[in-house]
mmCIF file of C-alpha atoms in Angstrom:
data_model
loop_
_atom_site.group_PDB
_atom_site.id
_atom_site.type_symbol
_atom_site.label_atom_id
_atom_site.label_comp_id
_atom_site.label_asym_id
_atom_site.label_seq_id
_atom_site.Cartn_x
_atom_site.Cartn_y
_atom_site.Cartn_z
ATOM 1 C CA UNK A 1 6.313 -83.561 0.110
ATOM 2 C CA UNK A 2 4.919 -80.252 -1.585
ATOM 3 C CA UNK A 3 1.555 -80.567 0.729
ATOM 4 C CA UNK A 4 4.157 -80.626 3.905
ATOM 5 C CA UNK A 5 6.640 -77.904 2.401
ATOM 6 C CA UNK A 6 3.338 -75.317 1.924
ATOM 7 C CA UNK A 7 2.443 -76.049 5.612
ATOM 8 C CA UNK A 8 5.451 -75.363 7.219
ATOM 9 C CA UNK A 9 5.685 -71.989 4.711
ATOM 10 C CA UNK A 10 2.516 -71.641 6.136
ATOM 11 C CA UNK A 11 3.201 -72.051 9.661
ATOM 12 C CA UNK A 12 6.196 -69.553 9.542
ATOM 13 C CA UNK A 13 3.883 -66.530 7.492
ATOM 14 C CA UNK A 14 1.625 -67.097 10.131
ATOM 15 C CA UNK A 15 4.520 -66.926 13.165
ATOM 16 C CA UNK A 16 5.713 -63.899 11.303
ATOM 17 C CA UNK A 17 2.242 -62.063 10.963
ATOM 18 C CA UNK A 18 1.229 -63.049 14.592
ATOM 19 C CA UNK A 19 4.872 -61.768 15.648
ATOM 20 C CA UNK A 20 4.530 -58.290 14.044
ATOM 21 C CA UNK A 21 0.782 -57.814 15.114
ATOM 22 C CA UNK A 22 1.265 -58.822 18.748
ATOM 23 C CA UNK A 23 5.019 -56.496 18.232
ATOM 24 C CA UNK A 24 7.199 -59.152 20.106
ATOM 25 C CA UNK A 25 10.301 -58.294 17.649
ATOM 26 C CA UNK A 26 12.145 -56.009 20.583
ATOM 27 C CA UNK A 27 10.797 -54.706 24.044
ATOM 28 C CA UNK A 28 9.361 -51.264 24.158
ATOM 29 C CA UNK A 29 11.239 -48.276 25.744
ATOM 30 C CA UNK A 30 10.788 -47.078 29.068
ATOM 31 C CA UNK A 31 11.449 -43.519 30.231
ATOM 32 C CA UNK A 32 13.610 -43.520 33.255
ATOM 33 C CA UNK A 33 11.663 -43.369 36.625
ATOM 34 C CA UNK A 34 13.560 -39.790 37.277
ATOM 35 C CA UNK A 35 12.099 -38.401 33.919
ATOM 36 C CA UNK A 36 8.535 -39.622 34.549
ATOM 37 C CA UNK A 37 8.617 -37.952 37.879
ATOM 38 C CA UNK A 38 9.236 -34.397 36.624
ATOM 39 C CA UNK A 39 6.781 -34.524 34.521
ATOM 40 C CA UNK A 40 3.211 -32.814 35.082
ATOM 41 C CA UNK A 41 -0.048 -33.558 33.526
ATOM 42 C CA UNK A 42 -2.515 -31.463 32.315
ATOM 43 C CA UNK A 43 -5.244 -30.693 35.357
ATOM 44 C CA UNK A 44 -8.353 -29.179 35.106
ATOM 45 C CA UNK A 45 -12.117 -28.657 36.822
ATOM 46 C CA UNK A 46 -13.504 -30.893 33.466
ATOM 47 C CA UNK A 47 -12.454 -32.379 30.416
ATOM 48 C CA UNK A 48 -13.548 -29.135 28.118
ATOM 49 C CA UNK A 49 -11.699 -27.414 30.420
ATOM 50 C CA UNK A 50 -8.490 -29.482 29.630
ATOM 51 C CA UNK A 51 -9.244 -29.362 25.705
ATOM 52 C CA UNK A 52 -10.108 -25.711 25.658
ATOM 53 C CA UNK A 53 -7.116 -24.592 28.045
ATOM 54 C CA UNK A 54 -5.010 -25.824 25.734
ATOM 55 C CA UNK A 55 -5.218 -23.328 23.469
ATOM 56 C CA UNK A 56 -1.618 -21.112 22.862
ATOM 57 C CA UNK A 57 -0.241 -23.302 24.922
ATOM 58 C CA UNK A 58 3.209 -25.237 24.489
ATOM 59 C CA UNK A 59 3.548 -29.071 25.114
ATOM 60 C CA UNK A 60 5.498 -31.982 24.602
ATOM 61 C CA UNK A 61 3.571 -34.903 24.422
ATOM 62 C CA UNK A 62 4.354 -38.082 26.185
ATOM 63 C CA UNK A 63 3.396 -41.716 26.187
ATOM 64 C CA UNK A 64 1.256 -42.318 28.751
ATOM 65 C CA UNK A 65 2.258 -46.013 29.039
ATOM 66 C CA UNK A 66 5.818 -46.204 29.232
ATOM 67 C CA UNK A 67 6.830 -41.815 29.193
ATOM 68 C CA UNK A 68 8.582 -41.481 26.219
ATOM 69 C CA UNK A 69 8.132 -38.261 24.183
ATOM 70 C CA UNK A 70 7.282 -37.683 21.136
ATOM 71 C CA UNK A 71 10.325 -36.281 18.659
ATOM 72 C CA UNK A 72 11.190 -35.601 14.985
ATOM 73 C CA UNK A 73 13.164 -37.724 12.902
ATOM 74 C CA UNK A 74 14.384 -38.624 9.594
ATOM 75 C CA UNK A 75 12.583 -41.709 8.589
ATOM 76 C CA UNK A 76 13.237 -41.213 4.865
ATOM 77 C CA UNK A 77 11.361 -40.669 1.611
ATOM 78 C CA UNK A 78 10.319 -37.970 -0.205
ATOM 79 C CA UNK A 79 7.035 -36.421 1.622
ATOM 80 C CA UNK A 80 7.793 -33.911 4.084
ATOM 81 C CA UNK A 81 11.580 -34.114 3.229
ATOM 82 C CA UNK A 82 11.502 -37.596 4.725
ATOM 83 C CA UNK A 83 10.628 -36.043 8.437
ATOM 84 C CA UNK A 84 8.419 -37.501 10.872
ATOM 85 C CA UNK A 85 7.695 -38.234 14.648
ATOM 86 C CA UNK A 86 8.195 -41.257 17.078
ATOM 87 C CA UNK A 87 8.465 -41.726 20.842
ATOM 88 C CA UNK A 88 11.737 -41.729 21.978
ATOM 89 C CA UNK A 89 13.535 -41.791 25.406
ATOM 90 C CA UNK A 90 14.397 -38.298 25.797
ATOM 91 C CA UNK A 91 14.260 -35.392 28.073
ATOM 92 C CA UNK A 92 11.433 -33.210 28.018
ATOM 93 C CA UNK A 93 14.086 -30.361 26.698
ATOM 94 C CA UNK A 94 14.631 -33.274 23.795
ATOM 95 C CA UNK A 95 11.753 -33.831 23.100
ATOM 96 C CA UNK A 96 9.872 -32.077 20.181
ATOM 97 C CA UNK A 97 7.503 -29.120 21.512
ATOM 98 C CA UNK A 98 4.753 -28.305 20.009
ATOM 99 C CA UNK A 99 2.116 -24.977 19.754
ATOM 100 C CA UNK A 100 -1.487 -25.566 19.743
ATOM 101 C CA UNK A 101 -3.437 -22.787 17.909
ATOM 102 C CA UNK A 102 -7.207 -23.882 17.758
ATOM 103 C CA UNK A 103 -8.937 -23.955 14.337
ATOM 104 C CA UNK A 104 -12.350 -23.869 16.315
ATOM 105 C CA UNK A 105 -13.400 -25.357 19.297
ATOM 106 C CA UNK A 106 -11.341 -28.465 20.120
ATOM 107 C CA UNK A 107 -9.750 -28.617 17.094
ATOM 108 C CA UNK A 108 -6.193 -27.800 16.488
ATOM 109 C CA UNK A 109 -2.646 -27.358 14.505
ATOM 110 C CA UNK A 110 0.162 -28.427 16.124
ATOM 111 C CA UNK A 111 3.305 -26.660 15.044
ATOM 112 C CA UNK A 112 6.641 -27.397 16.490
ATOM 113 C CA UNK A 113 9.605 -25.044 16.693
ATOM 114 C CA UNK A 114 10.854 -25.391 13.056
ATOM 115 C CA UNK A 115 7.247 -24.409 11.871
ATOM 116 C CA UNK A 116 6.304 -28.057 10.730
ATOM 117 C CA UNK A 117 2.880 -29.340 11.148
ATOM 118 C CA UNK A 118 1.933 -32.876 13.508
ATOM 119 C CA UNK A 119 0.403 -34.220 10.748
ATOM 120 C CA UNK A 120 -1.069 -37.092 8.413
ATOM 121 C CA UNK A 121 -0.655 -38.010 4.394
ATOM 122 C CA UNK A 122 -1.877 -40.360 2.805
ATOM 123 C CA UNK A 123 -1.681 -43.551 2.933
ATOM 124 C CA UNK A 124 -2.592 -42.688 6.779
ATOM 125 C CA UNK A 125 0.843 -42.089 7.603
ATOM 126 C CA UNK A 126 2.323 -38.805 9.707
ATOM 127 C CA UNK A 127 4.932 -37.179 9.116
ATOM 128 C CA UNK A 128 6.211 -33.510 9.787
ATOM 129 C CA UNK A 129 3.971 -31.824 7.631
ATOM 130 C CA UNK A 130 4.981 -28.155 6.003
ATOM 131 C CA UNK A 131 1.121 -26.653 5.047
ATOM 132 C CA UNK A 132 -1.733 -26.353 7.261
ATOM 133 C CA UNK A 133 -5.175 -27.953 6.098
ATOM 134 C CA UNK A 134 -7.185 -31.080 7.218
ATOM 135 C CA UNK A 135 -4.414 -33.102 6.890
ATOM 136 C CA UNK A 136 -2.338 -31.162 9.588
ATOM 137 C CA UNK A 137 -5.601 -30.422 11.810
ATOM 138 C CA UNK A 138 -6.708 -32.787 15.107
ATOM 139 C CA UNK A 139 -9.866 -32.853 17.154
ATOM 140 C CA UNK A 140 -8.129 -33.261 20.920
ATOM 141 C CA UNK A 141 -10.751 -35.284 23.115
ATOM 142 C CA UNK A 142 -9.707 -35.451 27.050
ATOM 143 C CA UNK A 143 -10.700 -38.037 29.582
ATOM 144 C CA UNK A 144 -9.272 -38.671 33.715
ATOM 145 C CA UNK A 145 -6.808 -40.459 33.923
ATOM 146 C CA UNK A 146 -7.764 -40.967 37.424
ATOM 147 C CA UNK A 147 -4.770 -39.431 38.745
ATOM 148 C CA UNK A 148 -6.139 -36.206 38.824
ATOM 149 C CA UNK A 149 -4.402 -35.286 35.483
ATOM 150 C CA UNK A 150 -6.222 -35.450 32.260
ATOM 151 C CA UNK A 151 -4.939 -37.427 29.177
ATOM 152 C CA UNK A 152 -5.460 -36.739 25.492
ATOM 153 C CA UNK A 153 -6.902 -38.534 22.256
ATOM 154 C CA UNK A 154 -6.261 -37.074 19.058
ATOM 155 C CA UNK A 155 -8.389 -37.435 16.275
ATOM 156 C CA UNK A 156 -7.181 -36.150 12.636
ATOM 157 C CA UNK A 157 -9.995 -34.398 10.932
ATOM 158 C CA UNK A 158 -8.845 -35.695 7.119
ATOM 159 C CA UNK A 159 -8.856 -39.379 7.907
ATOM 160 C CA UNK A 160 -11.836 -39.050 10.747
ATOM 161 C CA UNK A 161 -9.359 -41.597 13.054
ATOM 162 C CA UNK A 162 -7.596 -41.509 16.178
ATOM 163 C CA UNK A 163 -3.977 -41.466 15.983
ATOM 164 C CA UNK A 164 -1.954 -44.485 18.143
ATOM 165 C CA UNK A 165 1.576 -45.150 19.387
ATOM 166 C CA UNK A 166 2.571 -48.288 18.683
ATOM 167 C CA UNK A 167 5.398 -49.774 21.616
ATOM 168 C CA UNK A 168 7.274 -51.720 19.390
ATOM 169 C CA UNK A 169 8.447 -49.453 16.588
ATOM 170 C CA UNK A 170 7.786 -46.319 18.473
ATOM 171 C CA UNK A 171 6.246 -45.236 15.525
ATOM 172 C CA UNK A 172 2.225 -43.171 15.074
ATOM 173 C CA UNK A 173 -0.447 -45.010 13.230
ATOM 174 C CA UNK A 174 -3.961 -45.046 12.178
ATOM 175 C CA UNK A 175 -4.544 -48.364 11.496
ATOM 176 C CA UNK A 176 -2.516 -51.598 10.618
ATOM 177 C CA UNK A 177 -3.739 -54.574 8.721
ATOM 178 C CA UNK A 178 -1.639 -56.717 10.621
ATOM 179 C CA UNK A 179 -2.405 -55.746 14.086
ATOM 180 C CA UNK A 180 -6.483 -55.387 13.377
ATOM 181 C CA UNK A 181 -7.001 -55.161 17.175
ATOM 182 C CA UNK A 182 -4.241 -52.680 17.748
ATOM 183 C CA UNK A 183 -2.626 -54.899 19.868
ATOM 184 C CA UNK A 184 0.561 -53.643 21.933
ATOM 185 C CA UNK A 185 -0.446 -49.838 21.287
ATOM 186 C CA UNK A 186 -2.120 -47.075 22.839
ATOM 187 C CA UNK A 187 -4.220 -43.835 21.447
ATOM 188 C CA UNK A 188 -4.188 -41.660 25.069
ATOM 189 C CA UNK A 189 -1.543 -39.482 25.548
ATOM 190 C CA UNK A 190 -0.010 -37.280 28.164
ATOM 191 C CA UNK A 191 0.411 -33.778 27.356
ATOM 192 C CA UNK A 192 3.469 -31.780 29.234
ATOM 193 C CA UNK A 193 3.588 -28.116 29.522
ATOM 194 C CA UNK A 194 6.765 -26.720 28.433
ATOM 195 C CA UNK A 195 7.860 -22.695 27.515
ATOM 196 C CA UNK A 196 9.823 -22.390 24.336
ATOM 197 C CA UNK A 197 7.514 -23.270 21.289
ATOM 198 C CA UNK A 198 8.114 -21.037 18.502
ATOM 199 C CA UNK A 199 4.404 -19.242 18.271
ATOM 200 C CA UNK A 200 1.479 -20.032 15.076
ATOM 201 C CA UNK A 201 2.062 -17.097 12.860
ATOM 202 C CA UNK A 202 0.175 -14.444 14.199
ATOM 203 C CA UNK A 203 -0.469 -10.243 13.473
ATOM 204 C CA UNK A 204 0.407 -8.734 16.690
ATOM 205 C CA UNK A 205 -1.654 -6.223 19.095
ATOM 206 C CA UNK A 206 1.335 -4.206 19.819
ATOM 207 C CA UNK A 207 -0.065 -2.646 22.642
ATOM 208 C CA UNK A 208 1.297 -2.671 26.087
ATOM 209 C CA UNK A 209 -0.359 -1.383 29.397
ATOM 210 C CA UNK A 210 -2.488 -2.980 32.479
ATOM 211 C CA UNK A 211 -4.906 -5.745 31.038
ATOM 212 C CA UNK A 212 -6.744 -5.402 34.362
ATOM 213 C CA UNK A 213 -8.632 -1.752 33.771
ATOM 214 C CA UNK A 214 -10.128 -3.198 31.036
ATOM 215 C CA UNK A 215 -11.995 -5.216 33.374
ATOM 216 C CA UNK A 216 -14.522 -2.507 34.203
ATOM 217 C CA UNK A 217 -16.947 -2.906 36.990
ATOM 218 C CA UNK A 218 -20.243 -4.280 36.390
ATOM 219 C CA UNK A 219 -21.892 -1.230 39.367
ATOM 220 C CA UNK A 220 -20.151 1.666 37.054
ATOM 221 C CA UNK A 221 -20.847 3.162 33.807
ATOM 222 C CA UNK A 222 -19.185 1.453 30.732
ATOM 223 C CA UNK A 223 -16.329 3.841 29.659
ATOM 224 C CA UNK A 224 -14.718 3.726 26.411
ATOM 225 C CA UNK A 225 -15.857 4.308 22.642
ATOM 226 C CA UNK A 226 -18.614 2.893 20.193
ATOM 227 C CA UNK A 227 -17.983 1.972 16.441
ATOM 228 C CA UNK A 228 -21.255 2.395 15.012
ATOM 229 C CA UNK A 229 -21.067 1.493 11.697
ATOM 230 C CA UNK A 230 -18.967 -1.354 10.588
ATOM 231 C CA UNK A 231 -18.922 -4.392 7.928
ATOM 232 C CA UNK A 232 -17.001 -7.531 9.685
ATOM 233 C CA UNK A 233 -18.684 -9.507 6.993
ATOM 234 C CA UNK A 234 -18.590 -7.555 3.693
ATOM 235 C CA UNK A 235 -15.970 -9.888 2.643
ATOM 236 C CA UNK A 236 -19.430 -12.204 1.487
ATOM 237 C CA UNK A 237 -21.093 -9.694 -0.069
ATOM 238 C CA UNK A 238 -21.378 -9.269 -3.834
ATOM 239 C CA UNK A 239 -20.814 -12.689 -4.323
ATOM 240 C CA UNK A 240 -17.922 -13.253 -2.012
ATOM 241 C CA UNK A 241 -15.342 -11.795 -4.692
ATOM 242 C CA UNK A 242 -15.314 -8.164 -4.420
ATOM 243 C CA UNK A 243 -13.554 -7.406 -1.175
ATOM 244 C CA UNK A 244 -10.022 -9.532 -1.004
ATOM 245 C CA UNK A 245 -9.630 -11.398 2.729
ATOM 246 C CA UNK A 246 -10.930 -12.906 5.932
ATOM 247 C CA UNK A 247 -11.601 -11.418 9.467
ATOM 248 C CA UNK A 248 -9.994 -14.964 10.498
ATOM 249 C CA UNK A 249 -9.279 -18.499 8.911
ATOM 250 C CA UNK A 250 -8.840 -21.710 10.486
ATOM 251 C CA UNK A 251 -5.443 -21.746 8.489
ATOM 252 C CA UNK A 252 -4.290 -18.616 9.938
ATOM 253 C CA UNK A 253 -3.705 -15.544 9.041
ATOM 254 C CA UNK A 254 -0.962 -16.558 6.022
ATOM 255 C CA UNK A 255 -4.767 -17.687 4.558
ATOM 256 C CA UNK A 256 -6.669 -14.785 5.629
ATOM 257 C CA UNK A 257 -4.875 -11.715 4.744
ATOM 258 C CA UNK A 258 -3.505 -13.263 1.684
ATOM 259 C CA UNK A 259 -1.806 -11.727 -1.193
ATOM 260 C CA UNK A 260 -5.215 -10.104 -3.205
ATOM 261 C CA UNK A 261 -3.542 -11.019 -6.825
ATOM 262 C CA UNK A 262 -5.688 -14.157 -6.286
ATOM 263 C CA UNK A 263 -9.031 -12.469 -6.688
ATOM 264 C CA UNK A 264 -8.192 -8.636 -7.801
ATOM 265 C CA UNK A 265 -5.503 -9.763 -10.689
ATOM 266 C CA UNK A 266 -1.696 -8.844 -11.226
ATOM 267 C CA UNK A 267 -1.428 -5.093 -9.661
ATOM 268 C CA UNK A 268 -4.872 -5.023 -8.517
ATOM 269 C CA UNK A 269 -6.178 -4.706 -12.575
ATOM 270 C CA UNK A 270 -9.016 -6.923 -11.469
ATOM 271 C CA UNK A 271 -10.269 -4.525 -8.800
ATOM 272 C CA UNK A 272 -12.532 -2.553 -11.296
ATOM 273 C CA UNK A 273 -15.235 -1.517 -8.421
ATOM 274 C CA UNK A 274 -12.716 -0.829 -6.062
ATOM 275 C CA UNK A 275 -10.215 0.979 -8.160
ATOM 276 C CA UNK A 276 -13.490 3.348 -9.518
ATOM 277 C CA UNK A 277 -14.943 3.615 -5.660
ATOM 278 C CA UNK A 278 -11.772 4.595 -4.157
ATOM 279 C CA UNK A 279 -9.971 6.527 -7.127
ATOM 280 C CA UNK A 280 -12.615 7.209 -10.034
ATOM 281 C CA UNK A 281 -9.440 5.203 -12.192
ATOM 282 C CA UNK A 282 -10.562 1.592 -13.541
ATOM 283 C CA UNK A 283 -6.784 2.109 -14.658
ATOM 284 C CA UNK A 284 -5.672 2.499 -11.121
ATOM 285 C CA UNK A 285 -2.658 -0.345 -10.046
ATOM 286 C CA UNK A 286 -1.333 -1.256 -6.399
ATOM 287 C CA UNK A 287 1.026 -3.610 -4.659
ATOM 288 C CA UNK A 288 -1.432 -6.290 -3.762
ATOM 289 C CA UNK A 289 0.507 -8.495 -1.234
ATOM 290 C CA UNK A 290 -0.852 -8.706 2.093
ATOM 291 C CA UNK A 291 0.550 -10.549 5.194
ATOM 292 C CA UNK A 292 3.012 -9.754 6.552
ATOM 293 C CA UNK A 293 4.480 -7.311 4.509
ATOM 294 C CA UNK A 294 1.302 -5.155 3.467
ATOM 295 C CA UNK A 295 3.178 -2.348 1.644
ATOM 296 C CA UNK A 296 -1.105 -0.648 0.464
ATOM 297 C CA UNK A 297 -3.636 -2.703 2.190
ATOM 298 C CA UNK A 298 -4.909 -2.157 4.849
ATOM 299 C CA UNK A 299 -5.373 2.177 4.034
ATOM 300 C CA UNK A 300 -8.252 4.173 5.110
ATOM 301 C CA UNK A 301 -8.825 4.882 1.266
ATOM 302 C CA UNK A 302 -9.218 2.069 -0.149
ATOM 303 C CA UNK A 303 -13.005 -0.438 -0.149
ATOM 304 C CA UNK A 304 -11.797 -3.705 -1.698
ATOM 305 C CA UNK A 305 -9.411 -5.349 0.924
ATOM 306 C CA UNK A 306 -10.335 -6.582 4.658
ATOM 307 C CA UNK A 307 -10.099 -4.014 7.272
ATOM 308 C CA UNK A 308 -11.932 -6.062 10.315
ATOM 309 C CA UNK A 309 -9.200 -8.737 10.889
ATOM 310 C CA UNK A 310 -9.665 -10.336 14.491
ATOM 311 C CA UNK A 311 -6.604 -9.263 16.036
ATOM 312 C CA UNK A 312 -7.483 -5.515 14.559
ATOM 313 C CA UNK A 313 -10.683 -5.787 16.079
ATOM 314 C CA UNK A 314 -8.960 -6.621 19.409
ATOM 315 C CA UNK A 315 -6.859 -4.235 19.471
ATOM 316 C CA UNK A 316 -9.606 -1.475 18.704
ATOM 317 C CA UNK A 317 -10.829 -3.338 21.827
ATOM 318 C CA UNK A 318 -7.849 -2.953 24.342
ATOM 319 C CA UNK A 319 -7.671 1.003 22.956
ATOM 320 C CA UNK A 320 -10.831 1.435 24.667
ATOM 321 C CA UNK A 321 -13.925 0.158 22.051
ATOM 322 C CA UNK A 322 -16.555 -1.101 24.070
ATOM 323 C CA UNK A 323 -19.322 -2.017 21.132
ATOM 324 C CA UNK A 324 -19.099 -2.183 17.687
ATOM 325 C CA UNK A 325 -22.139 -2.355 15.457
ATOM 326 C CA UNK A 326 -22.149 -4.569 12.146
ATOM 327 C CA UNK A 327 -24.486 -3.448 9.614
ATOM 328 C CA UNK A 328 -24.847 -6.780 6.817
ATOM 329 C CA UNK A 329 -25.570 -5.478 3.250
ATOM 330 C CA UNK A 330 -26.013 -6.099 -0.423
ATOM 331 C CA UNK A 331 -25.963 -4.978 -3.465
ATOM 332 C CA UNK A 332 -27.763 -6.701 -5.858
ATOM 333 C CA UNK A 333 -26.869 -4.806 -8.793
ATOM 334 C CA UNK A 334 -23.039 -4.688 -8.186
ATOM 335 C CA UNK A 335 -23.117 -8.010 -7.523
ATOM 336 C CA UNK A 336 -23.952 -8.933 -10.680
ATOM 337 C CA UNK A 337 -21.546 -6.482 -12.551
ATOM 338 C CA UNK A 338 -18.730 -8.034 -10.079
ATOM 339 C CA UNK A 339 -20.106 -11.737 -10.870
ATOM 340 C CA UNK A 340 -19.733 -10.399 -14.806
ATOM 341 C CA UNK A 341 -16.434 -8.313 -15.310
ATOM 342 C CA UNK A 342 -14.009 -10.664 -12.862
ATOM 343 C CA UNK A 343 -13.317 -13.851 -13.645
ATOM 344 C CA UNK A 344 -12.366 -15.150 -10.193
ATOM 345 C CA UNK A 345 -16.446 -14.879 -9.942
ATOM 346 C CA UNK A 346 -17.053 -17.043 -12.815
ATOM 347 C CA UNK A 347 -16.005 -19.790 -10.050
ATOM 348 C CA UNK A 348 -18.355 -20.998 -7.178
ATOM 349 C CA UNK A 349 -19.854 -16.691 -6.621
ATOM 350 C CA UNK A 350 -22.002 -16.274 -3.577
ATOM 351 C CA UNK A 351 -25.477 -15.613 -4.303
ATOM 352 C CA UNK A 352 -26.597 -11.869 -5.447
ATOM 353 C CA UNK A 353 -29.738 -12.654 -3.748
ATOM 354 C CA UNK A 354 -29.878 -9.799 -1.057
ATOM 355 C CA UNK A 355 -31.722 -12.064 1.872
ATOM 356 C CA UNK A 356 -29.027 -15.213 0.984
ATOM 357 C CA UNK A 357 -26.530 -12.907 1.610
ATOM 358 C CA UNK A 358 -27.661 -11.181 4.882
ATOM 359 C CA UNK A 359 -28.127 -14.774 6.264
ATOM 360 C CA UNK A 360 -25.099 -16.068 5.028
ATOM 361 C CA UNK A 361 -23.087 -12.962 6.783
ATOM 362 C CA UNK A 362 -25.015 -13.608 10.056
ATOM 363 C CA UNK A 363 -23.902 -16.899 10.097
ATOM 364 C CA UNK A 364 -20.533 -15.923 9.575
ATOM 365 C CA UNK A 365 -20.623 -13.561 12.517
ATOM 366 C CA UNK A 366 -21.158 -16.501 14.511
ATOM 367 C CA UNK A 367 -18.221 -18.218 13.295
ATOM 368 C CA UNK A 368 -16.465 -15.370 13.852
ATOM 369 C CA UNK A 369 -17.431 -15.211 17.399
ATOM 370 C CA UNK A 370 -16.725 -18.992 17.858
ATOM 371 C CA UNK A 371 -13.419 -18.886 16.633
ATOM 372 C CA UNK A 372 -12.633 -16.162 19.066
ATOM 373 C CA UNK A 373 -13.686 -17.823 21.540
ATOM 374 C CA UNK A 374 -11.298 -20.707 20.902
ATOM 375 C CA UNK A 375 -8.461 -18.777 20.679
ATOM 376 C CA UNK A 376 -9.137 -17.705 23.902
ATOM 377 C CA UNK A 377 -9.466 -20.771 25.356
ATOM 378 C CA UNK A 378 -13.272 -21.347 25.424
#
């Protein structure tokens, strides 16, 4: 009798596990036929063209099996304030829109309108995160969907693993233990262009004119101005802890430009080369918050804080600069004093060495330039 009780128990673990994994519990949802026929794909001349065009762009994304949209919810719990995504069978208005500001090439943060990140935690779970980082970041592969539209895979860079929609719950996954084969899901998604995301955090150009005289014409002469002498990368140099912020970060500019307390002390007190550079005053104190309220830094006194952020640089760029020359140097024997007297260089310092340095700021010039390039769209 106990032999026949354990196999029927058994049997109905087994019915239960094969029911979840092969999600026969409820049939999926279906957008209606009018919904899927207003919406537009993503077309391009090649798949890094889809990826990289991306890029500032606004989209809701959509299921490309059965068109439902992707939208926040409350599923509960304490992470995230208990928000995350599923599909849903909603407008396109409904639906949750999101930004896509590139981290570097084909990689991405997805923000939607409240500022929450499309993201993962751990255990491999996603939810509507509130911090950028690898956890919020996706590598966005696109293949044909041989409708002459492209469709999207997204990869999250913490977990290395393509996200899926699962039909059933409607919920996003990595992986399941019951469903090993990912049965009843799908990891290819549609991406629809909207117009209303609320924009990445961003320092503005504010410029205005015509975008097209910048153009020049390759038969003329080049007309505009030359910066000769500048230091993009000095924010590496005497061990990486002297001069306070980034020309970029794949965070963002709430990363880049920082508050400087974090390397130069309460009220700049840490900024002893700076403070006797610029003012001849080790005693000299400053408001050292950065973005966005910068009430000191950036001034055209002070040495210590980044003056070469990217969107500075571009809009030295649409005011007429046409090259700009940067000169990579060390000190070796500041360097050490800086390495010495601040303690945020006690921790993980660049090298004082002059030539680890110069090749270390060349390579970040080429980051630089990469990461321009992606925020341009390729």
């Amino acid at each position: 009798m106990k032999l026949k009780q354990l196999g029927a128990s058994l049997l109905v673990g087994s019915l239960w596990l094969s029911s979840a994994a092969y999600g026969m519990s409820s049939p999926p949802s279906i957008q209606s036929p009018t919904e899927l026929a207003n919406a537009q794909g993503v077309q391009a001349s090649s798949s890094s063209d889809a990826v990289n065009g991306l890029a500032q762009g606004c989209y809701a994304i959509q299921s490309a099996e059965h068109g439902t949209y992707l939208k926040k919810y409350y599923k509960g719990g304490a992470i995230d304030n208990g928000l995350g995504y599923r599909f849903e069978v909603v407008s396109q208005q409904d639906a949750t829109h999101f930004f896509m500001k590139p981290t570097s090439m084909s990689h991405f943060l997805l923000t939607d309108k409240d500022g929450r990140y499309f993201a993962s935690h751990l255990p491999a779970e996603i939810s509507a995160g509130r911090y950028a980082g690898e956890f919020a970041e996706w590598q966005i592969s696109a293949h044909d969907n041989g409708s002459g539209e492209y469709n999207f895979k997204l990869k999250g860079t913490a977990l290395n693993m393509d996200v899926r929609h699962h039909f059933t719950d409607k919920h996003m996954y990595f992986f399941d233990l019951l469903n090993p084969f990912n049965l009843n899901s799908e990891d290819s998604f549609r991406l629809i262009a909207q117009n209303d995301c609320t924009a990445f955090p961003e320092v503005t150009t504010n410029v205005s004119g015509d975008a097209n005289v910048l153009k020049g014409d390759a038969n003329q002469a080049v007309r505009g101005f030359i910066d000769p002498h500048t230091h993009i990368t000095s924010y590496e140099f005497m061990g990486g802890k002297m001069m306070h912020g980034k020309p970029y970060h794949r965070w963002g500019v709430e990363e880049a430009l920082q508050d400087s307390k974090i390397i130069h002390g309460p009220n700049g007190a840490l900024d002893i080369i700076g403070n006797l550079y610029t003012f001849g005053d080790v005693n000299n104190r400053y408001d050292t918050r950065g973005w966005p309220e910068f009430p000191y830094w950036p001034n055209h006194q002070q040495m210590s804080h980044m003056g070469y952020y990217y969107k500075w640089i571009e809009r030295a760029y649409l005011s007429g600069m046409r090259l700009m020359v940067s000169d990579l140097v060390e000190n070796e024997v500041l360097c050490k004093v800086q390495s010495t007297v601040n303690p945020a260089s006690w921790i993980n310092p660049n090298s004082c060495d002059t030539m680890d340095s110069i090749r270390l700021q060349a390579r970040r010039l080429k980051e630089i330039e990469a990461y321009i390039d992606a925020q341009q769209g390729g």
